[in-house]
Amino acid sequence: RKEVEQDPGPFNVPEGATVAFNCTYSNSASQSFFWYRQDCRKEPKLLMSVYSSGNEDGRFTAQLNRASQYISLLIRDSKLSDSATYLCVVPNYGGSQGNLIFGKGTKLSVKP
Amino acid sequence: NAGVMQNPRHLVRRRGQEARLRCSPMKGHSHVYWYRQLPEEGLKFMVYLQKENIIDESGMPKERFSAEFPKEGPSILRIQQVVRGDSAAYFCASSLPPGQNTEAFFGQGTRLTVV
């Protein structure tokens, strides 16, 4: 299994739709996980951190399943501005955000 | 409080030349990380440095690439004798000492094009 693997995408959805991305990881010792957002030709920015079973922030919900080693990101009521690439990220050391292993990303395109 | 500053934003080099990429971390951050993103690929970790120390260089190519983070001044990623395959976006990130709640902030990247 690759270190961090994501849905290949792209996801093309209409405004208002609910969309979910999955991500699997290989290091069973990983304790914390992150979703970053990267806009075209821009730097990644932290969207959400996941330390326990899940995290919710407005329209965004991240869930963690340690037994199956996957993390999901759910976006409700999609907005045009949600169009971006979403990167699943797993630290290489414990809880450090420093040495991060990035998935290849899933591209989301929200259409009017 | 300025964010992570990288320069230049765009860099064009001919094959065989040297490329020097600079990264100034956020104020108060002493930990710097370099990542490379090839076209249509995800970000790949290259190297993790503290002031004057290389902590982890497991992602650095064995030849032609080097990195430093001197006591004074920015971190430098140096690529000698560049080849076309080095064309990529190089992102720098900085953080406080790593811990569970430590966020890494990224600079806007340097886009290297080797012609």
mmCIF file of C-alpha atoms in Angstrom, chain A residues 12-89:
data_model
loop_
_atom_site.group_PDB
_atom_site.id
_atom_site.type_symbol
_atom_site.label_atom_id
_atom_site.label_comp_id
_atom_site.label_asym_id
_atom_site.label_seq_id
_atom_site.Cartn_x
_atom_site.Cartn_y
_atom_site.Cartn_z
ATOM 1 C CA ASN A 12 -17.334 17.559 -10.645
ATOM 2 C CA VAL A 13 -20.389 18.499 -8.575
ATOM 3 C CA PRO A 14 -23.132 21.137 -8.720
ATOM 4 C CA GLU A 15 -23.404 23.890 -6.145
ATOM 5 C CA GLY A 16 -25.157 22.693 -3.018
ATOM 6 C CA ALA A 17 -24.085 19.072 -3.417
ATOM 7 C CA THR A 18 -22.500 16.986 -0.702
ATOM 8 C CA VAL A 19 -19.199 15.412 -1.651
ATOM 9 C CA ALA A 20 -16.898 13.023 0.216
ATOM 10 C CA PHE A 21 -13.243 12.182 -0.308
ATOM 11 C CA ASN A 22 -11.465 9.158 1.110
ATOM 12 C CA CYS A 23 -7.832 8.708 1.969
ATOM 13 C CA THR A 24 -5.974 5.599 3.141
ATOM 14 C CA TYR A 25 -2.634 5.535 4.923
ATOM 15 C CA SER A 26 -0.121 2.785 5.533
ATOM 16 C CA ASN A 27 1.552 3.784 8.815
ATOM 17 C CA SER A 28 -0.643 2.307 11.547
ATOM 18 C CA ALA A 29 1.337 4.246 14.179
ATOM 19 C CA SER A 30 0.197 7.617 12.833
ATOM 20 C CA GLN A 31 -1.628 9.599 15.477
ATOM 21 C CA SER A 32 -2.742 12.736 13.703
ATOM 22 C CA PHE A 33 -3.929 13.567 10.244
ATOM 23 C CA PHE A 34 -4.635 16.657 8.212
ATOM 24 C CA TRP A 35 -6.545 17.878 5.240
ATOM 25 C CA TYR A 36 -4.903 20.687 3.294
ATOM 26 C CA ARG A 37 -6.415 22.671 0.482
ATOM 27 C CA GLN A 38 -4.350 23.746 -2.497
ATOM 28 C CA ASP A 39 -5.674 26.192 -5.070
ATOM 29 C CA CYS A 40 -4.235 26.101 -8.564
ATOM 30 C CA ARG A 41 -0.564 27.151 -8.540
ATOM 31 C CA LYS A 42 -0.786 28.254 -4.912
ATOM 32 C CA GLU A 43 0.670 26.961 -1.674
ATOM 33 C CA PRO A 44 -1.168 24.368 0.446
ATOM 34 C CA LYS A 45 -3.140 25.686 3.375
ATOM 35 C CA LEU A 46 -4.346 23.744 6.385
ATOM 36 C CA LEU A 47 -8.073 23.037 6.243
ATOM 37 C CA MET A 48 -8.627 20.653 9.145
ATOM 38 C CA SER A 49 -6.716 18.609 11.700
ATOM 39 C CA VAL A 50 -7.942 15.213 12.912
ATOM 40 C CA TYR A 51 -6.578 13.800 16.169
ATOM 41 C CA SER A 52 -9.335 11.522 17.447
ATOM 42 C CA SER A 53 -12.308 10.020 15.671
ATOM 43 C CA GLY A 54 -13.218 13.151 13.796
ATOM 44 C CA ASN A 55 -13.570 16.893 13.564
ATOM 45 C CA GLU A 56 -16.270 19.217 12.283
ATOM 46 C CA ASP A 57 -15.963 22.822 11.172
ATOM 47 C CA GLY A 58 -19.031 24.340 9.573
ATOM 48 C CA ARG A 59 -19.707 22.583 6.280
ATOM 49 C CA PHE A 60 -16.607 20.411 6.611
ATOM 50 C CA THR A 61 -16.411 17.143 8.529
ATOM 51 C CA ALA A 62 -13.347 14.946 8.789
ATOM 52 C CA GLN A 63 -13.624 11.403 10.099
ATOM 53 C CA LEU A 64 -10.950 8.927 11.075
ATOM 54 C CA ASN A 65 -11.223 5.140 11.064
ATOM 55 C CA ARG A 66 -8.039 3.799 12.674
ATOM 56 C CA ALA A 67 -8.990 0.143 12.265
ATOM 57 C CA SER A 68 -9.307 0.514 8.504
ATOM 58 C CA GLN A 69 -6.625 3.213 8.294
ATOM 59 C CA TYR A 70 -8.631 5.725 6.365
ATOM 60 C CA ILE A 71 -9.650 9.335 6.747
ATOM 61 C CA SER A 72 -12.557 10.985 5.011
ATOM 62 C CA LEU A 73 -13.500 14.585 4.293
ATOM 63 C CA LEU A 74 -17.139 15.493 3.808
ATOM 64 C CA ILE A 75 -18.161 18.832 2.323
ATOM 65 C CA ARG A 76 -21.813 19.786 2.612
ATOM 66 C CA ASP A 77 -23.615 22.451 0.598
ATOM 67 C CA SER A 78 -20.712 22.873 -1.823
ATOM 68 C CA LYS A 79 -19.817 26.404 -2.889
ATOM 69 C CA LEU A 80 -18.080 27.535 -6.065
ATOM 70 C CA SER A 81 -15.226 28.688 -3.844
ATOM 71 C CA ASP A 82 -14.681 25.118 -2.645
ATOM 72 C CA SER A 83 -13.165 24.288 -6.035
ATOM 73 C CA ALA A 84 -9.581 23.263 -5.291
ATOM 74 C CA THR A 85 -7.390 20.230 -4.762
ATOM 75 C CA TYR A 86 -7.733 18.595 -1.357
ATOM 76 C CA LEU A 87 -4.646 16.934 0.039
ATOM 77 C CA CYS A 88 -4.694 14.214 2.647
ATOM 78 C CA VAL A 89 -1.625 14.523 4.855
#
